[in-house]
Short mmCIF file of N, CA, C and O in Angstrom, two decimals:
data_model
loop_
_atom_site.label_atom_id
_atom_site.label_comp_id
_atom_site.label_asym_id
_atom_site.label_seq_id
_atom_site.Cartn_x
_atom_site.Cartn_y
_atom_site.Cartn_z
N UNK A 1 19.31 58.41 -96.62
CA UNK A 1 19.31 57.06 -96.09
C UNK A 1 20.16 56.14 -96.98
O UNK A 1 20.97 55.43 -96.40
N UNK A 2 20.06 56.08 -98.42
CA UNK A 2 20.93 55.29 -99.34
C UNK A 2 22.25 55.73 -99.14
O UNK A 2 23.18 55.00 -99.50
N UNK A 3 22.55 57.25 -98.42
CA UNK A 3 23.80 57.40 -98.89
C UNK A 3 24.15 56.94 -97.80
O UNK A 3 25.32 56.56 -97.83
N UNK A 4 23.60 56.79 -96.74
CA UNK A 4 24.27 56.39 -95.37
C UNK A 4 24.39 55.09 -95.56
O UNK A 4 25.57 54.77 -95.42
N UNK A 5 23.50 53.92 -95.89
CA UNK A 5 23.61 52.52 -96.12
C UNK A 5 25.43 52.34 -97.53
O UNK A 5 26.47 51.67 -97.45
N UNK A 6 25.05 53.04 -98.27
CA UNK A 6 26.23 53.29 -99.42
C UNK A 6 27.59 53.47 -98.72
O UNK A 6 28.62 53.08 -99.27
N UNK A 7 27.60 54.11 -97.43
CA UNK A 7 29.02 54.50 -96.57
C UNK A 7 29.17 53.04 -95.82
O UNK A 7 30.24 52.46 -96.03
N UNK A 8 28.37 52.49 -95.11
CA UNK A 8 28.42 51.94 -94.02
C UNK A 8 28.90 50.13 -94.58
O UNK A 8 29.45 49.14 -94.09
N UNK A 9 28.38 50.49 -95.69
CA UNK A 9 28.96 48.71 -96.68
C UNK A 9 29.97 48.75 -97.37
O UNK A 9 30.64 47.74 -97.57
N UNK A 10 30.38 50.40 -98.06
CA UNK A 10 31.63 50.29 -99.03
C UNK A 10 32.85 50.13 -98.34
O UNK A 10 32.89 50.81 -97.32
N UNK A 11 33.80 49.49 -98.56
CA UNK A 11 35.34 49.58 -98.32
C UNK A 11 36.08 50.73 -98.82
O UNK A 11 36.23 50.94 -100.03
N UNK A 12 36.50 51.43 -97.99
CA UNK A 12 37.42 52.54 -98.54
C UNK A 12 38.17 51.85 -99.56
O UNK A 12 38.38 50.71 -99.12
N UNK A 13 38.73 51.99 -100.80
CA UNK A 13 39.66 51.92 -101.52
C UNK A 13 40.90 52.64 -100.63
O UNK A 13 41.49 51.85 -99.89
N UNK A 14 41.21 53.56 -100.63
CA UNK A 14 42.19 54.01 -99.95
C UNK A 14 43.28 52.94 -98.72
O UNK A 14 44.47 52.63 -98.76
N UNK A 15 42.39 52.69 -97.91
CA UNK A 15 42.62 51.65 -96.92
C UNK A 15 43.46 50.61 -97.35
O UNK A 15 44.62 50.41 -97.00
N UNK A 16 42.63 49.84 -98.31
CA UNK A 16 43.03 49.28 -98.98
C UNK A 16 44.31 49.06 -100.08
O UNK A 16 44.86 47.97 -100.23
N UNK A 17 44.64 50.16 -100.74
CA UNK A 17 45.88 50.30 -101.20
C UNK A 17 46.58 50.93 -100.30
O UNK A 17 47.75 51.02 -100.67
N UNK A 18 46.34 51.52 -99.04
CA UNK A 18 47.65 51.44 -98.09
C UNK A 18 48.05 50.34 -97.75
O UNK A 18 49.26 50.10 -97.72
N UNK A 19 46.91 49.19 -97.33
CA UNK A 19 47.51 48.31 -96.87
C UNK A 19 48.29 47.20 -97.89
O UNK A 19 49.18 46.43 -97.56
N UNK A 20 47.59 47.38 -99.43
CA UNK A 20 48.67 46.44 -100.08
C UNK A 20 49.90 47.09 -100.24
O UNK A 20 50.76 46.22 -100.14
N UNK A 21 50.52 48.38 -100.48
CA UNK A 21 51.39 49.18 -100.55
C UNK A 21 52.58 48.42 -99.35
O UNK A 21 53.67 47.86 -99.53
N UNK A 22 51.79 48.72 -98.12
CA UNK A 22 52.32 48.51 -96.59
C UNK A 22 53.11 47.15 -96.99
O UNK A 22 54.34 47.16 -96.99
N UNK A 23 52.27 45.80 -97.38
CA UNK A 23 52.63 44.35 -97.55
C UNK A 23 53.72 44.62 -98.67
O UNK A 23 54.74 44.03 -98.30
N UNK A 24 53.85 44.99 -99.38
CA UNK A 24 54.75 45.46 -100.52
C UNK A 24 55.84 45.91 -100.28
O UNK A 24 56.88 45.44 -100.74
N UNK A 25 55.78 46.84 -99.57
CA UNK A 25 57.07 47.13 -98.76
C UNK A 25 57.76 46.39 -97.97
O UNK A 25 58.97 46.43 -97.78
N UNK A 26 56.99 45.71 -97.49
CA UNK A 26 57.42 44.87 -96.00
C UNK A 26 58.18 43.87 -97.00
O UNK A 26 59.41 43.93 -97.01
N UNK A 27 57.54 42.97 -97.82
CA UNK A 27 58.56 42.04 -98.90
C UNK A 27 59.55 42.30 -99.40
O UNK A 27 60.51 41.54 -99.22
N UNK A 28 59.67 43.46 -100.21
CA UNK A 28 60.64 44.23 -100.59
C UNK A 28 61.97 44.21 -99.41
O UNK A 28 63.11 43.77 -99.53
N UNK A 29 61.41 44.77 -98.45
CA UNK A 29 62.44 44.50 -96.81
C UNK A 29 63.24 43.28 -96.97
O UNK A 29 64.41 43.26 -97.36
N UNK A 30 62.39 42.05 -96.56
CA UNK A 30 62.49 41.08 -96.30
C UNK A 30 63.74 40.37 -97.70
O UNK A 30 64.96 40.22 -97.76
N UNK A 31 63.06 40.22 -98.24
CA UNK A 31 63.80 40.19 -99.76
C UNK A 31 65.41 41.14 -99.81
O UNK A 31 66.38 40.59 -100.33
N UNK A 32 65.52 42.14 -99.41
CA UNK A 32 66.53 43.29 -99.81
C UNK A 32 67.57 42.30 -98.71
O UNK A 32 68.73 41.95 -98.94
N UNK A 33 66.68 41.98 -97.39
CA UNK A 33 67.71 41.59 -96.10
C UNK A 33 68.21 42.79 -95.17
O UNK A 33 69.21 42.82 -94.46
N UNK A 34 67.01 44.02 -95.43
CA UNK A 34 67.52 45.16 -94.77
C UNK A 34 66.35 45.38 -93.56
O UNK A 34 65.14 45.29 -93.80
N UNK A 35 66.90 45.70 -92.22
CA UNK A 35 66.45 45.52 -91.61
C UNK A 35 65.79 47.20 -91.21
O UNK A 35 66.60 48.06 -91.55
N UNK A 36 64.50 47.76 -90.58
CA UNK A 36 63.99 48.92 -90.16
C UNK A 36 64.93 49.85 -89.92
O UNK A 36 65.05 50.92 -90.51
N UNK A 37 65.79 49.31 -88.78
CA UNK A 37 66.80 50.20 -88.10
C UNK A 37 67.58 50.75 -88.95
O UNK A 37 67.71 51.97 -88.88
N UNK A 38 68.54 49.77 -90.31
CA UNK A 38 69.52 50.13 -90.92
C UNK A 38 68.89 51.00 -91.81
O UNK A 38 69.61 51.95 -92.12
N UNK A 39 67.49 50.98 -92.46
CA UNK A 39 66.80 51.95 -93.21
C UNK A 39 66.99 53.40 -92.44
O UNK A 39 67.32 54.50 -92.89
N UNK A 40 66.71 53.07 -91.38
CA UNK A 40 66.77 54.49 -90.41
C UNK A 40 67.63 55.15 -90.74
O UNK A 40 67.64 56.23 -91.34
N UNK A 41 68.64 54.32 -90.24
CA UNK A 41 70.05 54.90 -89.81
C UNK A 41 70.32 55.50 -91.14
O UNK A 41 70.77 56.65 -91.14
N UNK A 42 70.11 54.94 -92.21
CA UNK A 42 70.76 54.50 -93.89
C UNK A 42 69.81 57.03 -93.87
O UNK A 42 70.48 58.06 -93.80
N UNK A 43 68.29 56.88 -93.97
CA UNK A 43 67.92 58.08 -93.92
C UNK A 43 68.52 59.24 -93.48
O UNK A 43 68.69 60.27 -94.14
N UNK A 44 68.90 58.98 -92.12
CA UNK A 44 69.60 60.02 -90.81
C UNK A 44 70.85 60.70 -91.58
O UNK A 44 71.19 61.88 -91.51
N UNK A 45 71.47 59.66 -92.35
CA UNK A 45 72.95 59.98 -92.86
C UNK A 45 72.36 60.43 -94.16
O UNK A 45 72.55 61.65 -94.05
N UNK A 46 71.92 60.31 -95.03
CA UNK A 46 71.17 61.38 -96.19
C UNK A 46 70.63 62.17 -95.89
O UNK A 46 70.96 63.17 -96.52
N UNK A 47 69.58 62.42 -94.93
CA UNK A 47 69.75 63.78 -94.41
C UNK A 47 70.44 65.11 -94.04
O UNK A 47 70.25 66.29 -94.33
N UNK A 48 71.62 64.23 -93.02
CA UNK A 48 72.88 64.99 -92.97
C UNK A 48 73.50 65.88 -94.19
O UNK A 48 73.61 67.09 -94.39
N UNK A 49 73.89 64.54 -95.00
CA UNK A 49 74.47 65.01 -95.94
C UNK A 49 74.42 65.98 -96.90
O UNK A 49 75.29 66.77 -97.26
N UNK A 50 72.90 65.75 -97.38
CA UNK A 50 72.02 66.78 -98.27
C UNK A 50 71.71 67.86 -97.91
O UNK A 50 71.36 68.73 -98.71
N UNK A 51 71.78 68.06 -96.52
CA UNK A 51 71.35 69.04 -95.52
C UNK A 51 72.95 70.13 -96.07
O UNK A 51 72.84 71.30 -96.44
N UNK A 52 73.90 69.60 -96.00
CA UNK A 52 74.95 70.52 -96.58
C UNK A 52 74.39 71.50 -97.80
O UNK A 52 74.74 72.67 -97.94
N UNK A 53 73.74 71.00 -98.39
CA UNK A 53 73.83 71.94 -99.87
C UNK A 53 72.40 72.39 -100.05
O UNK A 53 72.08 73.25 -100.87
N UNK A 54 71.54 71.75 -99.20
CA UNK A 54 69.86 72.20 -99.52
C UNK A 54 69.35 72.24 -97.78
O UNK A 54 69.60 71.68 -96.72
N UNK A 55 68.41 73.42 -98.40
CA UNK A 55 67.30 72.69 -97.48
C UNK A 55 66.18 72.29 -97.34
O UNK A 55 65.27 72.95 -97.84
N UNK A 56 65.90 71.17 -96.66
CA UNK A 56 64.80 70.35 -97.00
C UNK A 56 63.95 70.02 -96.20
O UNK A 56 64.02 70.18 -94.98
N UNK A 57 63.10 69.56 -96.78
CA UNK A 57 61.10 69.48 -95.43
C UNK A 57 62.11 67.77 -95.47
O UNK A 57 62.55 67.20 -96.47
N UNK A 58 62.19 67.48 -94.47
CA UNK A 58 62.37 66.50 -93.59
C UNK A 58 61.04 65.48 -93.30
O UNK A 58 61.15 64.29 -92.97
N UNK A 59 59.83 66.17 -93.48
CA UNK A 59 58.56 65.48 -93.29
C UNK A 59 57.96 64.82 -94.22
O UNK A 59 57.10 63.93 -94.17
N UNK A 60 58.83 65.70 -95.64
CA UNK A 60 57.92 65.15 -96.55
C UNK A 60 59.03 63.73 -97.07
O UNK A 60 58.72 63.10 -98.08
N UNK A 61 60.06 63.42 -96.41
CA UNK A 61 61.34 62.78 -97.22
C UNK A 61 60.63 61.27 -97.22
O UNK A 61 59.69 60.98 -96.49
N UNK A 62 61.18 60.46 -98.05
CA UNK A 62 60.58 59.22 -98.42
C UNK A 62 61.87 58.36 -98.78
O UNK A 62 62.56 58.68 -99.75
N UNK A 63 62.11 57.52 -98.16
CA UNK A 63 63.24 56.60 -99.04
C UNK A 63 62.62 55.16 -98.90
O UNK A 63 61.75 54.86 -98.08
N UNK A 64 62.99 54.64 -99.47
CA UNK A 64 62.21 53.14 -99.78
C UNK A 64 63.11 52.02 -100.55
O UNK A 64 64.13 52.49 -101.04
N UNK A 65 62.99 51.13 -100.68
CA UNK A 65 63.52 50.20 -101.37
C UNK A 65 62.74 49.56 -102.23
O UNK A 65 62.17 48.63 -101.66
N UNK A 66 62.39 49.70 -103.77
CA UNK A 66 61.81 48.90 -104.69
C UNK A 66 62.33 47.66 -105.06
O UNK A 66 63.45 47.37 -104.65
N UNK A 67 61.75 46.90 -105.73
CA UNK A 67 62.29 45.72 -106.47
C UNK A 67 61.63 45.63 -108.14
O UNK A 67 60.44 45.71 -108.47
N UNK A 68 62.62 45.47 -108.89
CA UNK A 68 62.28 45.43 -110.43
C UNK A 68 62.86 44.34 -110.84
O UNK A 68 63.76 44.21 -110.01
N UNK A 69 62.94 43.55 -111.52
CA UNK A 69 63.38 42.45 -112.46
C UNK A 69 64.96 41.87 -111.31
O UNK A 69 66.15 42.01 -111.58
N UNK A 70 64.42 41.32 -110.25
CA UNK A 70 65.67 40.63 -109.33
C UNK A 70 66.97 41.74 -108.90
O UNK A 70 68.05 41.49 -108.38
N UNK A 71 66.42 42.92 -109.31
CA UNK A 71 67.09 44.02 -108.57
C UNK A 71 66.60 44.64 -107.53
O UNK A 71 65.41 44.89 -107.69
N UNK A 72 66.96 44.95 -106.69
CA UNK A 72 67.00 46.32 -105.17
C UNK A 72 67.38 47.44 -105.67
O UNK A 72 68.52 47.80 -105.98
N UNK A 73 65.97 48.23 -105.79
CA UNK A 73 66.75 49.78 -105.73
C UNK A 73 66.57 50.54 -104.76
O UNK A 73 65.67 50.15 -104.02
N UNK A 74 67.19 51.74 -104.38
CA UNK A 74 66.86 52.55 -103.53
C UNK A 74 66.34 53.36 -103.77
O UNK A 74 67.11 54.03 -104.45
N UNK A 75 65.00 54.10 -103.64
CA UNK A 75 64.00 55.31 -104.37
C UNK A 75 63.83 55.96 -103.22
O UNK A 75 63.34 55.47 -102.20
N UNK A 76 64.32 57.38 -103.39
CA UNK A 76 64.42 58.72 -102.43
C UNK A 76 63.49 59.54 -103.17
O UNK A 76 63.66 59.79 -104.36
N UNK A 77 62.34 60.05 -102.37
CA UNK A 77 61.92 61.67 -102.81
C UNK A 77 62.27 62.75 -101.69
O UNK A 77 61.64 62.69 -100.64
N UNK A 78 62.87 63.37 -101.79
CA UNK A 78 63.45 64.82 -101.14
C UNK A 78 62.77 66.01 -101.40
O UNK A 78 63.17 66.71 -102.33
N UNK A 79 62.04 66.28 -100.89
CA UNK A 79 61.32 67.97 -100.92
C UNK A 79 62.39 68.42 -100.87
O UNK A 79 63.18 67.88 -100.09
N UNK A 80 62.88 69.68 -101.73
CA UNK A 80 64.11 70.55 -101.68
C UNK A 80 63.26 72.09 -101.19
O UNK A 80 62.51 72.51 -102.07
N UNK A 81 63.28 72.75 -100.21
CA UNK A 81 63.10 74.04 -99.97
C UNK A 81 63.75 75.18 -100.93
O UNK A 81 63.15 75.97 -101.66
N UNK A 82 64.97 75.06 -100.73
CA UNK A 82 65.75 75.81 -101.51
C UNK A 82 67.09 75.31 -101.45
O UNK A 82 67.22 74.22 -100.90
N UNK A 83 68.46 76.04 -102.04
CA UNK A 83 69.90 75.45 -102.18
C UNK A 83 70.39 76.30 -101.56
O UNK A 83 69.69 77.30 -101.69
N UNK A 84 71.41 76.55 -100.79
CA UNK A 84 72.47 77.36 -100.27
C UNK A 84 73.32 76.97 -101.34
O UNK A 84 73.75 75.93 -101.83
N UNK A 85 73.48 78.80 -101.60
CA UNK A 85 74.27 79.27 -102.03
C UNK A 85 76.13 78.79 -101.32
O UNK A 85 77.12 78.39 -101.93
N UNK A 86 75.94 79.02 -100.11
CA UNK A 86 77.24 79.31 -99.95
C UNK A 86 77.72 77.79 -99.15
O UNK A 86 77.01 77.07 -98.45
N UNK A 87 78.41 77.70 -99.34
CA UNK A 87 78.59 75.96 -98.96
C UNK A 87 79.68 75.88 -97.99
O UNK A 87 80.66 76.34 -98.57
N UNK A 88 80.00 75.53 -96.80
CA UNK A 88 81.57 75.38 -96.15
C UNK A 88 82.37 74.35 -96.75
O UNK A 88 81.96 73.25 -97.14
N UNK A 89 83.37 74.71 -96.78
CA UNK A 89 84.13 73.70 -96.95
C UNK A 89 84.92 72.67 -95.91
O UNK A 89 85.68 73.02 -95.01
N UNK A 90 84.52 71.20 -96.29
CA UNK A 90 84.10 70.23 -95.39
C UNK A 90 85.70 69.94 -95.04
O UNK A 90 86.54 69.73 -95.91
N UNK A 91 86.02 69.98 -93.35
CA UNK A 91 87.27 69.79 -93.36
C UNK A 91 88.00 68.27 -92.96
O UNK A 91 87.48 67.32 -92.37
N UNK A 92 88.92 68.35 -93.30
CA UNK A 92 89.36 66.47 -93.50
C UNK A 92 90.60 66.18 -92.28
O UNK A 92 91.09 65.06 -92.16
#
């Protein structure tokens, strides 16, 4: 019975730092002047690219835009599967 009263009043923590995370990001956006779409688009083409020399979980990929001391950075995590070896050469 306590543990059920103990569930039914606590706030997930979790929830909660998604959603300040979520607001965090969204500023960061706003602030950078970069809009959802161009993030998209900005991903699609690192994908591509990286996709040349690795391969990668696509599900797990993360790119984001931080802010540190009045700078924009761009912070990528890339699951790497493995590297190909053999690479084409990209023609011009």
């Amino acid at each position: 019975m306590l543990d059920f009263l103990m569930r039914l009043f606590r706030q997930s923590p979790a929830s909660k730092e998604i959603a300040k995370e979520r607001l965090r990001l969204v500023l960061v956006h706003d602030r950078a002047n970069v809009s959802p779409e161009l993030l998209k688009l900005l991903k699609d083409e690192l994908v591509q690219v990286i996709s040349r020399y690795m391969e990668i979980d696509e599900k797990g990929l993360e790119v984001t835009l931080d802010t540190s001391e009045n700078m924009v950075a761009l912070v990528a995590s890339i699951p790497v599967r493995r590297i190909k070896r053999a690479v084409k050469a990209a023609s011009v």
